[in-house]
Short mmCIF file of C-alpha atoms in Angstrom, two decimals:
data_model
loop_
_atom_site.label_atom_id
_atom_site.label_comp_id
_atom_site.label_asym_id
_atom_site.label_seq_id
_atom_site.Cartn_x
_atom_site.Cartn_y
_atom_site.Cartn_z
CA MET M 1 99.03 115.42 98.64
CA LYS M 2 96.75 112.35 99.09
CA THR M 3 97.29 110.27 102.11
CA MET M 4 97.70 106.58 101.42
CA PRO M 5 95.90 104.16 103.64
CA GLN M 6 98.38 102.28 106.13
CA PRO M 7 98.97 98.58 105.49
CA THR M 8 97.06 96.11 107.77
CA ILE M 9 99.23 93.10 106.90
CA PRO M 10 103.07 92.55 106.73
CA GLY M 11 104.93 92.74 103.42
CA PRO M 12 107.10 89.76 102.09
CA VAL M 13 110.82 88.96 103.22
CA ALA M 14 112.75 91.91 101.94
CA ASN M 15 115.94 89.90 101.04
CA PRO M 16 115.10 86.30 100.39
CA LYS M 17 117.82 83.68 100.15
CA THR M 18 119.15 82.65 96.82
CA PRO M 19 117.81 79.01 96.36
CA ASP M 20 120.03 75.97 96.42
CA PHE M 21 117.95 74.28 93.77
CA THR M 22 118.32 75.61 90.29
CA LEU M 23 115.11 75.99 88.50
CA PRO M 24 114.68 74.82 84.90
CA GLN M 25 114.74 77.44 82.18
CA LEU M 26 111.34 78.90 81.75
CA ALA M 27 110.23 77.69 85.06
CA CYS M 28 106.88 79.37 85.98
CA ASP M 29 105.67 80.96 89.15
CA ALA M 30 102.00 80.03 88.46
CA HIS M 31 100.33 81.90 91.47
CA THR M 32 101.59 85.40 92.38
CA HIS M 33 100.34 88.93 92.85
CA ILE M 34 101.35 92.40 92.37
CA PHE M 35 99.83 95.00 94.77
CA GLY M 36 100.04 98.59 93.59
CA PRO M 37 101.59 101.00 94.02
CA GLY M 38 98.46 102.46 95.44
CA ASP M 39 98.65 105.82 94.10
CA LYS M 40 98.76 104.38 90.55
CA TYR M 41 96.56 101.26 90.87
CA PRO M 42 94.15 102.28 93.71
CA TYR M 43 92.96 99.46 96.16
CA ALA M 44 89.32 98.78 96.08
CA PRO M 45 87.19 100.56 98.77
CA GLU M 46 85.65 97.32 99.91
CA ARG M 47 88.85 95.28 100.30
CA PRO M 48 89.21 92.94 103.16
CA TYR M 49 92.83 94.09 103.96
CA THR M 50 95.30 96.76 102.91
CA PRO M 51 98.71 95.33 101.87
CA PRO M 52 101.97 97.21 101.51
CA ASP M 53 102.80 98.06 98.10
CA ALA M 54 104.40 95.15 96.12
CA PRO M 55 104.98 96.59 92.78
CA LEU M 56 106.11 95.16 89.50
CA SER M 57 109.76 96.29 90.19
CA ALA M 58 110.03 94.21 93.37
CA PHE M 59 108.15 91.21 91.49
CA GLN M 60 110.64 91.30 88.68
CA ALA M 61 113.71 91.57 91.07
CA LEU M 62 112.38 88.49 93.11
CA HIS M 63 112.02 86.29 90.03
CA LYS M 64 115.41 87.27 88.77
CA LYS M 65 117.00 86.27 91.95
CA LEU M 66 114.92 82.99 92.23
CA GLY M 67 115.59 82.15 88.65
CA ILE M 68 111.87 82.14 87.42
CA GLY M 69 111.28 82.73 83.65
CA ARG M 70 107.48 82.95 83.62
CA ALA M 71 104.70 84.02 85.86
CA VAL M 72 100.95 83.97 86.27
CA ILE M 73 99.72 87.34 87.95
CA VAL M 74 96.50 86.40 89.86
CA ASN M 75 94.83 89.71 90.38
CA ALA M 76 94.10 89.77 94.16
CA THR M 77 91.07 90.74 96.10
CA VAL M 78 92.48 94.08 97.24
CA HIS M 79 92.12 95.49 93.72
CA GLY M 80 88.54 94.28 93.11
CA THR M 81 87.65 94.02 89.46
CA ASP M 82 90.22 96.59 88.35
CA ASN M 83 92.59 94.31 86.35
CA ARG M 84 95.05 97.23 85.10
CA VAL M 85 97.83 96.23 87.49
CA ALA M 86 98.19 92.74 85.94
CA LEU M 87 97.30 93.92 82.40
CA ASP M 88 100.08 96.62 82.58
CA ALA M 89 102.68 94.07 83.74
CA ILE M 90 101.85 91.66 81.20
CA ALA M 91 102.12 94.11 78.49
CA VAL M 92 105.67 94.74 79.35
CA SER M 93 106.75 90.99 79.96
CA ASP M 94 107.62 89.99 76.26
CA GLY M 95 105.04 87.15 76.52
CA ARG M 96 106.48 85.74 79.80
CA TYR M 97 103.29 86.80 81.98
CA ARG M 98 99.83 85.66 81.85
CA GLY M 99 96.96 86.80 84.21
CA VAL M 100 93.93 85.54 86.05
CA ALA M 101 91.30 88.14 86.28
CA ASN M 102 88.82 89.18 88.99
CA ILE M 103 85.51 89.71 87.16
CA ASP M 104 81.99 89.96 88.24
CA GLY M 105 78.52 89.75 86.84
CA THR M 106 78.84 93.13 84.91
CA ILE M 107 81.58 91.78 82.75
CA THR M 108 80.63 91.92 78.96
CA GLU M 109 81.94 89.59 76.11
CA GLN M 110 83.68 92.65 74.83
CA GLY M 111 85.52 92.99 78.30
CA LEU M 112 86.32 89.42 78.32
CA ARG M 113 87.84 89.71 74.73
CA ALA M 114 89.97 92.72 75.95
CA LEU M 115 91.24 90.77 78.86
CA HIS M 116 92.04 87.80 76.57
CA ALA M 117 93.97 89.97 74.18
CA GLY M 118 95.88 91.34 77.15
CA GLY M 119 97.03 88.00 78.27
CA PHE M 120 94.41 86.64 80.62
CA ARG M 121 93.57 83.03 80.62
CA GLY M 122 91.37 82.61 83.68
CA CYS M 123 89.42 84.22 86.31
CA ARG M 124 89.27 83.63 89.85
CA PHE M 125 86.39 82.86 92.54
CA ASN M 126 86.97 83.30 96.30
CA PHE M 127 84.93 81.02 98.50
CA VAL M 128 87.16 81.76 101.50
CA ARG M 129 85.15 83.16 104.45
CA HIS M 130 87.57 85.66 105.59
CA LEU M 131 87.68 87.14 102.14
CA GLY M 132 84.07 87.51 101.65
CA GLY M 133 82.68 83.91 101.49
CA VAL M 134 80.56 82.20 98.75
CA PRO M 135 80.00 84.04 95.52
CA ASP M 136 76.58 84.32 94.05
CA MET M 137 76.30 80.94 92.29
CA ALA M 138 74.10 82.20 89.71
CA VAL M 139 76.58 84.80 88.73
CA PHE M 140 79.21 82.00 89.09
CA HIS M 141 77.62 79.86 86.58
CA ARG M 142 76.99 82.64 84.09
CA ILE M 143 80.45 83.65 84.17
CA VAL M 144 81.62 80.09 83.63
CA ALA M 145 79.43 79.96 80.50
CA MET M 146 80.84 83.26 79.30
CA VAL M 147 84.59 82.35 79.68
CA ALA M 148 84.53 78.81 78.53
CA PRO M 149 84.56 79.64 74.79
CA PHE M 150 87.69 81.61 75.32
CA GLY M 151 89.44 78.39 76.70
CA TRP M 152 89.84 79.93 79.99
CA HIS M 153 89.94 77.97 83.11
CA ILE M 154 88.49 79.10 86.65
CA ASP M 155 90.76 79.51 89.60
CA LEU M 156 89.03 78.49 92.90
CA HIS M 157 90.03 79.42 96.46
CA PHE M 158 88.46 77.24 99.01
CA ASP M 159 88.49 76.77 102.67
CA ALA M 160 89.45 73.04 103.08
CA VAL M 161 86.27 72.23 105.13
CA ASP M 162 84.14 73.16 102.16
CA LEU M 163 85.75 71.04 99.49
CA PRO M 164 83.60 67.96 99.96
CA GLU M 165 80.44 70.02 99.72
CA TYR M 166 81.46 71.73 96.35
CA ALA M 167 83.11 68.47 94.80
CA PRO M 168 80.03 67.48 92.78
CA VAL M 169 79.60 70.98 91.48
CA LEU M 170 83.19 71.08 90.35
CA ALA M 171 82.91 67.73 88.55
CA LYS M 172 80.11 69.14 86.48
CA LEU M 173 81.99 72.15 85.25
CA PRO M 174 82.37 72.50 81.50
CA LEU M 175 85.89 73.76 81.67
CA ARG M 176 89.18 73.39 83.49
CA TYR M 177 89.43 74.61 87.15
CA THR M 178 92.40 75.09 89.43
CA ILE M 179 92.36 74.78 93.17
CA ASP M 180 94.73 77.11 95.14
CA HIS M 181 97.03 76.26 97.75
CA ILE M 182 96.58 72.35 98.01
CA GLY M 183 92.98 73.12 98.96
CA ARG M 184 94.13 75.00 102.06
CA VAL M 185 94.04 71.72 103.83
CA LYS M 186 95.61 71.48 107.43
CA ALA M 187 98.70 69.60 107.44
CA ALA M 188 98.00 68.60 111.20
CA ASP M 189 95.07 66.76 110.01
CA GLY M 190 97.02 64.12 107.90
CA LEU M 191 96.75 62.74 104.54
CA ASP M 192 93.64 60.91 105.31
CA GLN M 193 91.33 63.92 106.23
CA ALA M 194 88.06 64.24 104.19
CA PRO M 195 89.29 67.47 102.41
CA PHE M 196 92.34 66.02 101.12
CA ARG M 197 90.68 62.75 100.15
CA THR M 198 88.20 64.78 98.20
CA LEU M 199 91.01 66.74 96.41
CA ILE M 200 92.82 63.49 95.37
CA GLU M 201 89.51 61.89 94.17
CA LEU M 202 88.90 64.98 92.04
CA MET M 203 92.42 64.79 90.64
CA GLN M 204 92.10 60.94 89.82
CA ARG M 205 88.49 61.13 88.48
CA ASP M 206 88.13 64.54 86.85
CA ASP M 207 90.88 65.52 84.19
CA LYS M 208 89.53 69.15 84.21
CA CYS M 209 90.90 69.39 87.80
CA TRP M 210 94.40 71.03 88.35
CA VAL M 211 95.89 71.90 91.72
CA LYS M 212 98.45 74.43 92.70
CA ALA M 213 101.42 73.25 94.88
CA SER M 214 101.56 76.47 96.65
CA GLY M 215 100.75 78.14 100.01
CA PHE M 216 102.96 75.60 101.92
CA GLU M 217 103.06 78.26 104.80
CA ARG M 218 99.24 78.37 104.70
CA ILE M 219 98.77 74.60 105.37
CA SER M 220 101.62 73.86 107.61
CA ALA M 221 101.15 73.23 111.23
CA GLY M 222 104.67 74.31 112.21
CA GLY M 223 107.11 77.10 111.23
CA PRO M 224 109.64 77.34 108.37
CA PRO M 225 110.66 75.44 106.35
CA PHE M 226 107.16 74.13 106.38
CA ARG M 227 108.07 70.58 105.56
CA ASP M 228 105.14 68.96 106.99
CA ALA M 229 103.39 70.20 103.76
CA ILE M 230 105.80 68.01 101.66
CA PRO M 231 103.83 64.73 101.87
CA PHE M 232 100.61 66.60 100.59
CA ALA M 233 102.32 67.91 97.55
CA ARG M 234 103.82 64.59 96.76
CA LYS M 235 100.61 62.95 96.69
CA LEU M 236 99.31 65.47 94.25
CA VAL M 237 102.09 64.86 91.98
CA GLU M 238 101.69 61.17 92.32
CA SER M 239 98.03 61.48 91.55
CA ALA M 240 97.97 63.65 88.40
CA PRO M 241 101.49 64.74 87.43
CA ASP M 242 100.30 66.40 84.45
CA ARG M 243 97.78 68.76 86.29
CA VAL M 244 100.09 70.08 89.03
CA ILE M 245 101.42 73.59 88.90
CA TRP M 246 103.71 75.51 91.47
CA GLY M 247 103.47 79.02 92.66
CA THR M 248 105.08 81.13 95.41
CA ASP M 249 102.04 83.19 96.46
CA TRP M 250 104.32 86.28 96.58
CA PRO M 251 103.95 88.61 98.38
CA HIS M 252 101.99 86.25 100.81
CA PRO M 253 98.96 88.21 101.97
CA ASN M 254 97.41 87.15 105.31
CA VAL M 255 99.77 84.47 106.36
CA LYS M 256 100.55 83.59 109.93
CA MET M 257 104.15 82.80 109.23
CA MET M 258 106.01 84.80 106.42
CA PRO M 259 108.03 82.61 104.21
CA ASP M 260 111.36 83.17 102.57
CA ASP M 261 110.66 82.72 98.82
CA GLY M 262 114.11 81.33 98.26
CA ALA M 263 113.31 78.49 100.89
CA LEU M 264 110.04 77.82 99.13
CA VAL M 265 111.88 77.05 95.76
CA ASP M 266 114.21 74.66 97.83
CA LEU M 267 111.13 72.57 98.62
CA ILE M 268 110.42 71.64 95.11
CA PRO M 269 112.95 68.79 94.85
CA LEU M 270 111.79 67.45 98.09
CA PHE M 271 108.23 66.78 96.76
CA ALA M 272 109.28 66.22 93.16
CA PRO M 273 112.94 64.92 93.14
CA GLU M 274 112.56 63.57 89.52
CA PRO M 275 113.92 65.93 86.82
CA ASP M 276 110.95 64.97 84.53
CA LEU M 277 108.36 65.77 87.11
CA GLN M 278 110.17 69.09 88.02
CA ARG M 279 109.92 69.97 84.14
CA LYS M 280 106.13 68.97 84.09
CA ILE M 281 105.31 71.03 87.22
CA LEU M 282 107.40 73.98 86.53
CA VAL M 283 107.40 74.29 82.65
CA ASP M 284 105.29 71.96 80.62
CA ASN M 285 102.16 72.08 82.77
CA PRO M 286 101.75 75.82 83.14
CA ALA M 287 102.63 76.29 79.39
CA ARG M 288 99.58 74.13 78.61
CA LEU M 289 97.22 75.71 81.20
CA PHE M 290 98.09 79.36 80.41
CA ASP M 291 98.79 79.15 76.80
CA PHE M 292 102.45 80.43 76.95
#
């Protein structure tokens, strides 16, 4: 029997609270992952960490408890460019799931067509240093040119400090792009910090720019319930209410403080108390971006 590698990061909260906030019907978790199981969907040899399995069954149980009707599976770094774990989940979702792929310069048009038919509507690029750093920019621009005709967007994961440097590149992109986790800004640095100013300027000036109100535990300077992140999410919603989406980031790889997903749901009415904004962020905006 093959020995499975031991996890190097913790798993999510096993029994999250039932949220006090009731999500609207068809609310979308627009940034989430499925890990393994590793014996069926092997982890990439060059992965930067090894997660505990967080399989489809746990994913489905969580969303049932939280009241989530739709989801976007962002294929994580640990699975490399093998997108089967997300493809298989989408295939059994009755149209309720979409995917964001990990691809590289070897992708062909035929490969993209297969992913599109399988429910993928974007691909991800990691610029975060602890996950490998900057991609080959020639490959980046080649992939952008390949996916644009499919109506895809690109999903971008940055360290906040690098946002000002890349803003001119982003503004020139020929397709929509999403920025993960409120740009991974540091809440302790305040609303006037250069990375967050850059993010808001992009949202106000570039209608291709979308931002995920996610990763509250990543930007918080304190512990749960991470309320120091609320002013940042609120500013996003005020800046471009039609281009903000929300996600849990379950099962929360590489976080310093593991959040309770039910408590994350309860943060939504704190930064978007208005029912019409809640519906935009949770239902209408992701439906447009991910072609639900």
